[in-house]
PDB file of C-alpha atoms in Angstrom:
ATOM      1  CA  UNK A  88      64.536 -13.720 -50.246  1.00 89.00           C
ATOM      2  CA  UNK A  89      64.181 -16.834 -52.361  1.00 92.00           C
ATOM      3  CA  UNK A  90      67.873 -17.683 -51.923  1.00 94.00           C
ATOM      4  CA  UNK A  91      67.534 -17.424 -48.141  1.00 95.00           C
ATOM      5  CA  UNK A  92      64.498 -19.712 -48.173  1.00 94.00           C
ATOM      6  CA  UNK A  93      66.183 -22.322 -50.371  1.00 95.00           C
ATOM      7  CA  UNK A  94      69.360 -22.242 -48.294  1.00 95.00           C
ATOM      8  CA  UNK A  95      67.310 -22.669 -45.099  1.00 95.00           C
ATOM      9  CA  UNK A  96      65.572 -25.757 -46.517  1.00 93.00           C
ATOM     10  CA  UNK A  97      68.903 -27.225 -47.697  1.00 96.00           C
ATOM     11  CA  UNK A  98      70.431 -26.784 -44.230  1.00 95.00           C
ATOM     12  CA  UNK A  99      67.306 -28.237 -42.605  1.00 91.00           C
ATOM     13  CA  UNK A 100      67.409 -31.263 -44.938  1.00 92.00           C
ATOM     14  CA  UNK A 101      71.093 -31.856 -44.136  1.00 94.00           C
ATOM     15  CA  UNK A 102      70.442 -31.678 -40.385  1.00 92.00           C
ATOM     16  CA  UNK A 103      67.501 -34.087 -40.658  1.00 88.00           C
ATOM     17  CA  UNK A 104      69.544 -36.545 -42.747  1.00 90.00           C
ATOM     18  CA  UNK A 105      72.402 -36.438 -40.225  1.00 91.00           C
ATOM     19  CA  UNK A 106      69.888 -36.976 -37.413  1.00 88.00           C
ATOM     20  CA  UNK A 107      68.386 -39.946 -39.241  1.00 88.00           C
ATOM     21  CA  UNK A 108      71.820 -41.480 -39.917  1.00 89.00           C
ATOM     22  CA  UNK A 109      72.836 -41.093 -36.266  1.00 89.00           C
ATOM     23  CA  UNK A 110      69.607 -42.603 -34.864  1.00 87.00           C
ATOM     24  CA  UNK A 111      69.016 -45.804 -36.829  1.00 88.00           C
ATOM     25  CA  UNK A 112      68.725 -48.118 -33.835  1.00 92.00           C
ATOM     26  CA  UNK A 113      65.305 -49.690 -33.402  1.00 93.00           C
ATOM     27  CA  UNK A 114      63.161 -48.468 -30.531  1.00 92.00           C
ATOM     28  CA  UNK A 115      59.842 -49.743 -29.277  1.00 90.00           C
ATOM     29  CA  UNK A 116      57.149 -47.127 -28.830  1.00 88.00           C
ATOM     30  CA  UNK A 117      54.223 -48.175 -26.629  1.00 85.00           C
ATOM     31  CA  UNK A 118      50.885 -46.433 -26.633  1.00 83.00           C
ATOM     32  CA  UNK A 119      49.942 -47.596 -23.128  1.00 82.00           C
ATOM     33  CA  UNK A 120      51.999 -48.692 -20.111  1.00 82.00           C
ATOM     34  CA  UNK A 121      52.561 -52.432 -19.686  1.00 78.00           C
ATOM     35  CA  UNK A 122      50.235 -52.536 -16.640  1.00 80.00           C
ATOM     36  CA  UNK A 123      47.256 -51.753 -18.900  1.00 80.00           C
ATOM     37  CA  UNK A 124      47.998 -54.654 -21.269  1.00 76.00           C
ATOM     38  CA  UNK A 125      45.593 -57.000 -19.491  1.00 77.00           C
ATOM     39  CA  UNK A 126      42.760 -54.425 -19.794  1.00 81.00           C
ATOM     40  CA  UNK A 127      43.331 -53.651 -23.476  1.00 79.00           C
ATOM     41  CA  UNK A 128      43.920 -57.198 -24.671  1.00 77.00           C
ATOM     42  CA  UNK A 129      47.578 -56.817 -25.600  1.00 77.00           C
ATOM     43  CA  UNK A 130      50.437 -54.393 -25.809  1.00 76.00           C
ATOM     44  CA  UNK A 131      49.940 -51.626 -28.257  1.00 81.00           C
ATOM     45  CA  UNK A 132      53.500 -51.036 -29.318  1.00 85.00           C
ATOM     46  CA  UNK A 133      55.461 -50.521 -32.491  1.00 89.00           C
ATOM     47  CA  UNK A 134      59.153 -51.085 -33.193  1.00 92.00           C
ATOM     48  CA  UNK A 135      60.759 -48.586 -35.556  1.00 93.00           C
ATOM     49  CA  UNK A 136      64.036 -46.735 -36.086  1.00 92.00           C
ATOM     50  CA  UNK A 137      64.585 -43.940 -33.566  1.00 92.00           C
ATOM     51  CA  UNK A 138      64.643 -41.206 -36.222  1.00 90.00           C
ATOM     52  CA  UNK A 139      61.205 -42.302 -37.489  1.00 92.00           C
ATOM     53  CA  UNK A 140      59.803 -42.017 -33.960  1.00 92.00           C
ATOM     54  CA  UNK A 141      61.418 -38.586 -33.618  1.00 91.00           C
ATOM     55  CA  UNK A 142      60.061 -37.381 -36.978  1.00 92.00           C
ATOM     56  CA  UNK A 143      56.583 -38.703 -36.166  1.00 93.00           C
ATOM     57  CA  UNK A 144      56.688 -36.882 -32.824  1.00 93.00           C
ATOM     58  CA  UNK A 145      57.643 -33.633 -34.588  1.00 93.00           C
ATOM     59  CA  UNK A 146      54.877 -34.026 -37.174  1.00 95.00           C
ATOM     60  CA  UNK A 147      52.363 -34.811 -34.421  1.00 96.00           C
ATOM     61  CA  UNK A 148      53.465 -31.692 -32.500  1.00 96.00           C
ATOM     62  CA  UNK A 149      53.094 -29.487 -35.582  1.00 96.00           C
ATOM     63  CA  UNK A 150      49.630 -30.890 -36.314  1.00 97.00           C
ATOM     64  CA  UNK A 151      48.484 -30.381 -32.717  1.00 98.00           C
ATOM     65  CA  UNK A 152      49.797 -26.795 -32.840  1.00 97.00           C
ATOM     66  CA  UNK A 153      47.989 -26.100 -36.117  1.00 97.00           C
ATOM     67  CA  UNK A 154      44.685 -27.430 -34.790  1.00 97.00           C
ATOM     68  CA  UNK A 155      45.138 -25.521 -31.525  1.00 96.00           C
ATOM     69  CA  UNK A 156      45.730 -22.232 -33.344  1.00 96.00           C
ATOM     70  CA  UNK A 157      42.871 -22.851 -35.765  1.00 95.00           C
ATOM     71  CA  UNK A 158      40.488 -23.364 -32.841  1.00 95.00           C
ATOM     72  CA  UNK A 159      41.891 -20.359 -30.968  1.00 95.00           C
ATOM     73  CA  UNK A 160      41.428 -18.065 -33.958  1.00 95.00           C
ATOM     74  CA  UNK A 161      37.861 -19.210 -34.728  1.00 95.00           C
ATOM     75  CA  UNK A 162      36.467 -16.214 -32.825  1.00 94.00           C
ATOM     76  CA  UNK A 163      38.637 -13.827 -34.848  1.00 95.00           C
ATOM     77  CA  UNK A 164      37.547 -15.415 -38.137  1.00 95.00           C
ATOM     78  CA  UNK A 165      33.882 -15.125 -37.127  1.00 95.00           C
ATOM     79  CA  UNK A 166      34.356 -11.443 -36.245  1.00 96.00           C
ATOM     80  CA  UNK A 167      36.122 -10.838 -39.561  1.00 96.00           C
ATOM     81  CA  UNK A 168      33.309 -12.514 -41.515  1.00 96.00           C
ATOM     82  CA  UNK A 169      30.689 -10.490 -39.641  1.00 97.00           C
ATOM     83  CA  UNK A 170      32.517  -7.245 -40.394  1.00 97.00           C
ATOM     84  CA  UNK A 171      32.959  -8.201 -44.045  1.00 96.00           C
ATOM     85  CA  UNK A 172      29.217  -8.853 -44.369  1.00 97.00           C
ATOM     86  CA  UNK A 173      28.464  -5.536 -42.665  1.00 97.00           C
ATOM     87  CA  UNK A 174      30.845  -3.735 -45.033  1.00 96.00           C
ATOM     88  CA  UNK A 175      29.243  -5.386 -48.074  1.00 95.00           C
ATOM     89  CA  UNK A 176      25.787  -4.333 -46.868  1.00 96.00           C
ATOM     90  CA  UNK A 177      26.943  -0.740 -46.348  1.00 95.00           C
ATOM     91  CA  UNK A 178      28.523  -0.674 -49.805  1.00 93.00           C
ATOM     92  CA  UNK A 179      25.257  -1.909 -51.344  1.00 93.00           C
ATOM     93  CA  UNK A 180      23.345   0.827 -49.488  1.00 92.00           C
ATOM     94  CA  UNK A 181      25.768   3.520 -50.686  1.00 89.00           C
ATOM     95  CA  UNK A 182      25.446   2.220 -54.253  1.00 85.00           C
ATOM     96  CA  UNK A 183      21.649   2.340 -53.989  1.00 85.00           C
ATOM     97  CA  UNK A 184      21.792   5.902 -52.657  1.00 85.00           C
ATOM     98  CA  UNK A 185      24.105   6.987 -55.471  1.00 81.00           C
ATOM     99  CA  UNK A 186      21.797   5.492 -58.076  1.00 78.00           C
ATOM    100  CA  UNK A 187      18.772   7.093 -56.429  1.00 78.00           C
ATOM    101  CA  UNK A 188      20.299  10.564 -56.286  1.00 77.00           C
ATOM    102  CA  UNK A 189      21.840  10.372 -59.733  1.00 70.00           C
ATOM    103  CA  UNK A 190      18.578   9.317 -61.349  1.00 63.00           C
ATOM    104  CA  UNK A 191      16.729  11.853 -63.543  1.00 63.00           C
ATOM    105  CA  UNK A 192      14.202  13.788 -61.513  1.00 64.00           C
ATOM    106  CA  UNK A 193      10.934  15.437 -62.290  1.00 72.00           C
ATOM    107  CA  UNK A 194      11.425  19.201 -62.803  1.00 75.00           C
ATOM    108  CA  UNK A 195       8.613  20.198 -60.446  1.00 75.00           C
ATOM    109  CA  UNK A 196       9.941  17.957 -57.683  1.00 70.00           C
ATOM    110  CA  UNK A 197      13.452  19.263 -58.292  1.00 68.00           C
ATOM    111  CA  UNK A 198      12.233  22.857 -57.821  1.00 73.00           C
ATOM    112  CA  UNK A 199      10.430  21.912 -54.628  1.00 71.00           C
ATOM    113  CA  UNK A 200      13.468  20.056 -53.284  1.00 67.00           C
ATOM    114  CA  UNK A 201      15.837  22.992 -53.882  1.00 70.00           C
ATOM    115  CA  UNK A 202      16.285  25.183 -50.831  1.00 70.00           C
ATOM    116  CA  UNK A 203      15.703  28.880 -51.359  1.00 65.00           C
ATOM    117  CA  UNK A 204      18.978  30.752 -51.001  1.00 60.00           C
ATOM    118  CA  UNK A 205      17.429  34.226 -50.928  1.00 60.00           C
ATOM    119  CA  UNK A 206      17.357  35.925 -47.548  1.00 57.00           C
ATOM    120  CA  UNK A 207      13.942  36.816 -46.204  1.00 57.00           C
ATOM    121  CA  UNK A 208      13.157  40.518 -46.617  1.00 57.00           C
ATOM    122  CA  UNK A 209      10.868  42.513 -44.374  1.00 57.00           C
ATOM    123  CA  UNK A 210       7.427  43.219 -45.814  1.00 55.00           C
ATOM    124  CA  UNK A 211       7.893  47.017 -45.723  1.00 53.00           C
ATOM    125  CA  UNK A 212      11.101  46.930 -47.768  1.00 55.00           C
ATOM    126  CA  UNK A 213       9.666  44.559 -50.387  1.00 57.00           C
ATOM    127  CA  UNK A 214       6.794  46.822 -51.415  1.00 60.00           C
ATOM    128  CA  UNK A 215       6.979  50.097 -53.385  1.00 66.00           C
ATOM    129  CA  UNK A 216       3.634  51.352 -52.185  1.00 66.00           C
ATOM    130  CA  UNK A 217       3.450  54.160 -49.680  1.00 68.00           C
ATOM    131  CA  UNK A 218       3.252  53.193 -46.044  1.00 65.00           C
ATOM    132  CA  UNK A 219      -0.262  52.675 -44.689  1.00 67.00           C
ATOM    133  CA  UNK A 220      -1.651  55.483 -42.525  1.00 63.00           C
TER     134      UNK A 220
END
């Protein structure tokens, strides 16, 4: 996998260098149309090689995409944080219950808490006295 990644970056670097070598002519990039120059107090423009303008446009597009996705996924991150807090609270409650039930208990309370597993017997069968007349 590492070889594929390195080879991809080498090919990408070669393509970008060829693109830069082929587009060295200067271009003027204006922020606003020329009609707005009298309102803004001048022309906001910059002259640079064409490949620099192209690279800046690509970087700007990547940054806008990253911010867009970060904002779009904010709801999912909030839901994930809420569920993580809920899970942590439930784990604390389970730990408290385990400590409570594993703690040493008073013998009398332990006897009272134990359910009786003996079936109930009728009163006549439990006694050895003769039946009342």
